[in-house]
Coordinates of C-alpha atoms in Angstrom, one line a residue:
M1 CA 221.5 49.8 4.8
D2 CA 221.3 53.5 5.8
I3 CA 218.3 54.6 7.8
D4 CA 216.6 58.0 6.9
Q5 CA 217.6 60.6 9.5
T6 CA 214.1 62.2 9.3
V7 CA 212.4 59.2 10.8
P8 CA 212.0 59.9 14.6
T9 CA 213.8 57.6 16.9
A10 CA 212.0 54.7 18.5
G11 CA 209.5 55.8 21.1
A12 CA 209.7 59.6 20.4
T13 CA 206.1 59.9 18.9
T14 CA 204.8 57.5 21.6
T15 CA 206.3 59.6 24.4
T16 CA 204.6 62.8 23.1
A17 CA 201.2 61.2 22.9
M18 CA 201.6 59.8 26.4
D19 CA 202.6 63.1 27.8
V20 CA 199.3 64.6 26.5
V21 CA 197.3 61.7 28.0
D22 CA 199.1 61.9 31.3
S23 CA 198.5 65.7 31.5
H24 CA 194.7 65.3 31.1
E25 CA 194.6 62.5 33.6
A26 CA 196.6 64.6 36.1
A27 CA 194.3 67.5 35.7
A28 CA 191.2 65.3 36.2
A29 CA 192.8 63.8 39.3
V30 CA 193.5 67.3 40.8
A31 CA 190.0 68.4 40.1
A32 CA 188.6 65.3 41.8
V33 CA 190.5 66.0 45.0
S34 CA 190.5 69.9 45.0
P35 CA 187.2 71.4 46.2
V36 CA 185.9 74.5 44.5
T37 CA 186.0 77.6 46.8
S38 CA 182.8 79.6 46.8
P39 CA 182.9 83.4 47.6
D40 CA 182.5 84.4 51.3
P41 CA 179.0 85.8 51.5
T42 CA 180.1 88.2 54.2
N43 CA 182.4 89.9 51.7
V44 CA 179.5 90.6 49.3
G45 CA 177.4 92.7 51.5
D46 CA 174.4 91.0 53.2
V47 CA 171.1 92.9 53.1
V48 CA 169.0 92.9 56.2
K49 CA 165.4 94.0 56.5
F50 CA 164.3 95.9 59.7
R51 CA 161.9 98.6 60.9
V52 CA 162.5 102.2 61.9
V53 CA 159.8 103.9 64.1
F54 CA 159.6 107.7 63.8
K55 CA 156.8 109.8 65.2
K56 CA 154.6 106.6 65.6
I57 CA 155.1 105.7 61.9
T58 CA 156.9 102.5 61.0
H59 CA 159.2 102.6 58.0
D60 CA 160.4 99.3 56.5
V61 CA 164.1 99.5 55.5
E62 CA 166.4 97.2 53.5
F63 CA 170.1 98.0 54.0
S64 CA 173.4 96.3 53.6
L65 CA 175.1 95.2 56.8
D66 CA 178.4 96.6 55.5
R67 CA 177.0 100.1 55.2
T68 CA 177.5 102.6 58.0
V69 CA 175.3 104.3 60.5
G70 CA 176.0 107.6 58.7
E71 CA 174.7 106.2 55.4
L72 CA 171.6 104.9 57.2
K73 CA 171.0 108.4 58.5
L74 CA 171.2 109.9 55.0
H75 CA 168.6 107.3 53.8
L76 CA 166.3 108.1 56.7
E77 CA 166.5 111.9 56.1
K78 CA 165.0 111.3 52.6
A79 CA 162.4 108.9 54.0
T80 CA 161.3 111.0 57.1
G81 CA 162.4 114.5 56.5
C82 CA 164.4 114.5 59.7
P83 CA 167.9 116.1 59.0
T84 CA 170.9 113.9 59.8
V85 CA 172.3 116.5 62.2
S86 CA 169.2 116.3 64.3
Q87 CA 168.7 112.5 64.3
K88 CA 169.0 110.3 67.4
L89 CA 169.0 106.6 66.5
S90 CA 168.7 103.9 69.1
F91 CA 169.2 100.1 68.6
K92 CA 170.4 98.2 71.6
G93 CA 171.7 101.6 72.8
P94 CA 172.4 104.9 71.1
L95 CA 173.9 104.8 67.6
K96 CA 176.4 107.7 68.0
D97 CA 179.3 106.6 65.8
D98 CA 178.5 107.3 62.2
T99 CA 181.5 105.3 61.0
Q100 CA 180.2 102.0 62.5
T101 CA 178.7 99.4 60.2
L102 CA 175.3 97.8 60.8
R103 CA 177.1 94.5 61.0
S104 CA 179.3 95.7 63.9
R105 CA 176.1 96.9 65.7
K106 CA 174.6 93.4 65.3
F107 CA 171.7 94.5 63.1
S108 CA 169.4 91.6 62.2
S109 CA 166.2 90.9 60.3
R110 CA 163.0 92.2 62.0
A111 CA 165.1 94.5 64.2
K112 CA 163.3 97.6 65.5
V113 CA 165.2 100.9 65.4
L114 CA 163.9 104.1 67.2
L115 CA 164.4 107.5 65.5
I116 CA 163.9 110.7 67.5
G117 CA 164.3 114.2 66.0
P118 CA 162.5 117.1 64.4
T119 CA 161.6 117.4 60.8
A120 CA 162.6 120.5 58.8
E121 CA 159.1 121.9 59.3
D122 CA 159.4 121.4 63.1
L123 CA 162.7 123.3 63.1
L124 CA 161.0 126.1 61.2
Q125 CA 158.2 126.4 63.8
Q126 CA 160.8 126.3 66.6
A127 CA 162.9 129.0 65.0
S128 CA 159.9 131.3 64.4
M129 CA 157.9 131.5 67.6
S130 CA 154.7 133.5 67.5
A131 CA 154.6 137.0 68.8
P132 CA 152.7 137.5 72.1
I133 CA 148.9 137.6 71.5
T134 CA 146.8 140.1 73.3
Q135 CA 143.0 140.7 73.4
S136 CA 143.4 143.6 70.9
D137 CA 145.8 141.5 68.8
P138 CA 143.8 138.6 67.4
L139 CA 145.4 135.4 66.3
P140 CA 146.2 135.6 62.5
S141 CA 144.1 133.3 60.4
A142 CA 145.5 130.5 58.3
A143 CA 144.8 132.6 55.2
M144 CA 146.9 135.5 56.6
M145 CA 149.8 133.1 57.2
S146 CA 149.8 131.6 53.7
A147 CA 151.5 133.1 50.7
P148 CA 149.6 136.1 49.3
E149 CA 147.5 136.2 46.2
P150 CA 149.2 137.8 43.2
V151 CA 146.9 140.8 43.3
K152 CA 147.9 141.7 46.8
A153 CA 151.4 142.7 47.7
W154 CA 153.0 141.3 50.9
C155 CA 153.5 144.8 52.3
E156 CA 149.7 145.2 52.3
M157 CA 149.1 142.1 54.4
T158 CA 148.4 142.6 58.1
I159 CA 150.8 139.9 59.2
H160 CA 153.7 141.7 57.4
R161 CA 152.6 145.2 58.4
K162 CA 153.1 144.2 62.0
V163 CA 156.8 144.0 61.3
L164 CA 157.2 146.8 58.7
D165 CA 155.3 149.4 60.6
K166 CA 158.0 149.3 63.3
G167 CA 160.3 150.9 60.8
M168 CA 163.7 150.0 59.5
P169 CA 165.8 148.6 62.4
A170 CA 168.9 150.6 63.3
D171 CA 171.3 147.6 63.0
V172 CA 170.0 146.3 59.6
E173 CA 172.8 145.6 57.1
M174 CA 173.2 148.3 54.4
G175 CA 171.3 147.4 51.3
Y176 CA 171.4 148.7 47.7
V177 CA 169.9 147.9 44.3
P178 CA 172.8 146.2 42.4
L179 CA 173.6 147.7 39.0
D180 CA 176.3 145.3 37.9
G181 CA 174.6 142.0 38.8
P182 CA 173.9 140.4 42.2
E183 CA 176.4 140.0 45.0
P184 CA 177.3 136.5 46.1
I185 CA 175.7 135.2 49.3
P186 CA 178.1 136.0 52.1
Q187 CA 179.7 133.3 54.2
C188 CA 179.1 135.2 57.4
P189 CA 175.6 135.3 58.9
L190 CA 173.0 137.7 57.5
V191 CA 171.5 139.8 60.2
L192 CA 167.8 139.8 59.3
F193 CA 164.4 140.1 61.1
D194 CA 161.3 138.0 61.5
I195 CA 158.0 138.6 63.2
R196 CA 159.6 138.2 66.6
G197 CA 162.8 140.2 66.2
K198 CA 166.4 139.9 65.1
I199 CA 167.5 136.6 63.4
R200 CA 170.7 135.3 61.8
L201 CA 170.6 133.4 58.5
T202 CA 173.8 131.6 57.5
F203 CA 174.2 129.6 54.3
K204 CA 176.8 126.8 54.6
M205 CA 177.2 125.7 51.0
A206 CA 179.8 123.0 51.7
E207 CA 177.4 121.3 54.0
H208 CA 174.3 121.9 51.8
M209 CA 172.4 123.5 54.7
M210 CA 171.4 126.9 56.2
V211 CA 171.4 127.8 59.8
I212 CA 168.6 129.9 61.4
G213 CA 169.7 131.4 64.6
T214 CA 168.0 133.4 67.3
N215 CA 168.9 134.4 70.9
E216 CA 167.2 131.2 72.1
R217 CA 168.3 128.5 69.7
T218 CA 170.2 127.6 66.5
S219 CA 168.4 125.4 64.0
P220 CA 170.2 123.7 61.0
V221 CA 168.0 123.2 58.0
P222 CA 169.0 121.2 54.8
L223 CA 168.8 123.2 51.6
S224 CA 167.0 120.3 50.1
S225 CA 164.1 121.0 52.5
V226 CA 163.3 124.3 50.8
Q227 CA 160.4 123.6 48.5
D228 CA 160.0 127.2 47.2
C229 CA 161.7 130.6 47.4
K230 CA 160.1 134.0 46.7
S231 CA 160.8 137.6 47.4
E232 CA 159.1 141.0 47.1
P233 CA 160.6 144.5 47.6
I234 CA 159.5 146.5 50.5
V235 CA 157.4 149.5 49.4
G236 CA 159.3 152.7 50.0
H237 CA 162.6 150.8 50.6
P238 CA 163.6 149.4 47.2
A239 CA 167.0 148.4 48.7
Y240 CA 165.4 145.8 50.9
H241 CA 163.1 142.7 50.3
I242 CA 160.8 140.3 52.2
L243 CA 162.1 136.8 51.6
A244 CA 159.9 133.7 51.9
L245 CA 161.4 130.2 52.2
Q246 CA 158.8 127.4 52.0
L247 CA 160.0 124.5 54.2
G248 CA 157.0 122.3 53.9
P249 CA 154.5 120.9 51.3
T250 CA 152.3 124.0 51.4
E251 CA 152.7 127.7 51.5
K252 CA 151.5 127.7 55.1
S253 CA 155.0 126.6 56.0
N254 CA 156.6 129.7 54.6
K255 CA 159.3 131.3 56.8
F256 CA 159.5 135.0 56.2
F257 CA 162.6 137.1 56.6
Y258 CA 162.4 140.9 56.6
W259 CA 164.9 143.6 55.6
V260 CA 166.9 141.4 53.3
P261 CA 169.5 143.5 51.4
A262 CA 168.5 143.6 47.7
Q263 CA 172.0 142.9 46.5
Y264 CA 171.8 139.3 47.8
I265 CA 168.2 138.5 46.6
R266 CA 169.1 137.2 43.1
S267 CA 171.8 134.9 44.4
I268 CA 169.5 133.4 47.0
L269 CA 166.8 132.8 44.4
N270 CA 169.3 131.3 42.1
L271 CA 170.4 128.9 44.9
F272 CA 167.0 127.4 44.9
G273 CA 166.5 127.4 41.1
K274 CA 164.3 130.5 40.9

């Protein structure tokens, strides 16, 4: 009697079912003897809490151990107002290499870091030293040093007249009233004047800072430190302005620049959103 060829040979169906069972049992056996590998926490970026002391004030900081000293300085600039270029950090010795990570410098919880450096307002005061005071030249009052009231022009204020009454300096840059729009801020230093004498103001756009230079010192100031920016033309000299940059929370921290060429004023105001 012929056997139907469509009927599977003996043991074929049984073999397939056993293969499935065996594969599940093998997988279970491997899972039982193979441990699950958890991620290395050091590769995730551990966060450490420590203290930074600046001008007798303690700042609590949480920072990843895998971030760099340079990144910490940027964080501290926002928290303290001390520009990164002026910061001196110390933890188990000076932190001079901005590329080092906090992990490589052995930062730990409850560590104490010392920050030394001037704020932007300190740099302003250093760059603008007061003129010599004599008995006939009384100390200007706080009201005189603050921004003027709208009804009174800067050129009428005593503090500014001390500079303007000396006349236009011989080496001042040529100024003119632009007719076809403002000139861009030059990359080279602007030779200006303050209450003490000649001063150089350089805008470094790529570094987001300006540099105030005198014969005695050079002070870098982040552009983000400028809280306000104003100008007024000098009466009788429409091609020149008085420029005020506010580097602190109040108008008392205004830094005044005299004999600023009028062709750059609009570009400077635009730089600070004015």
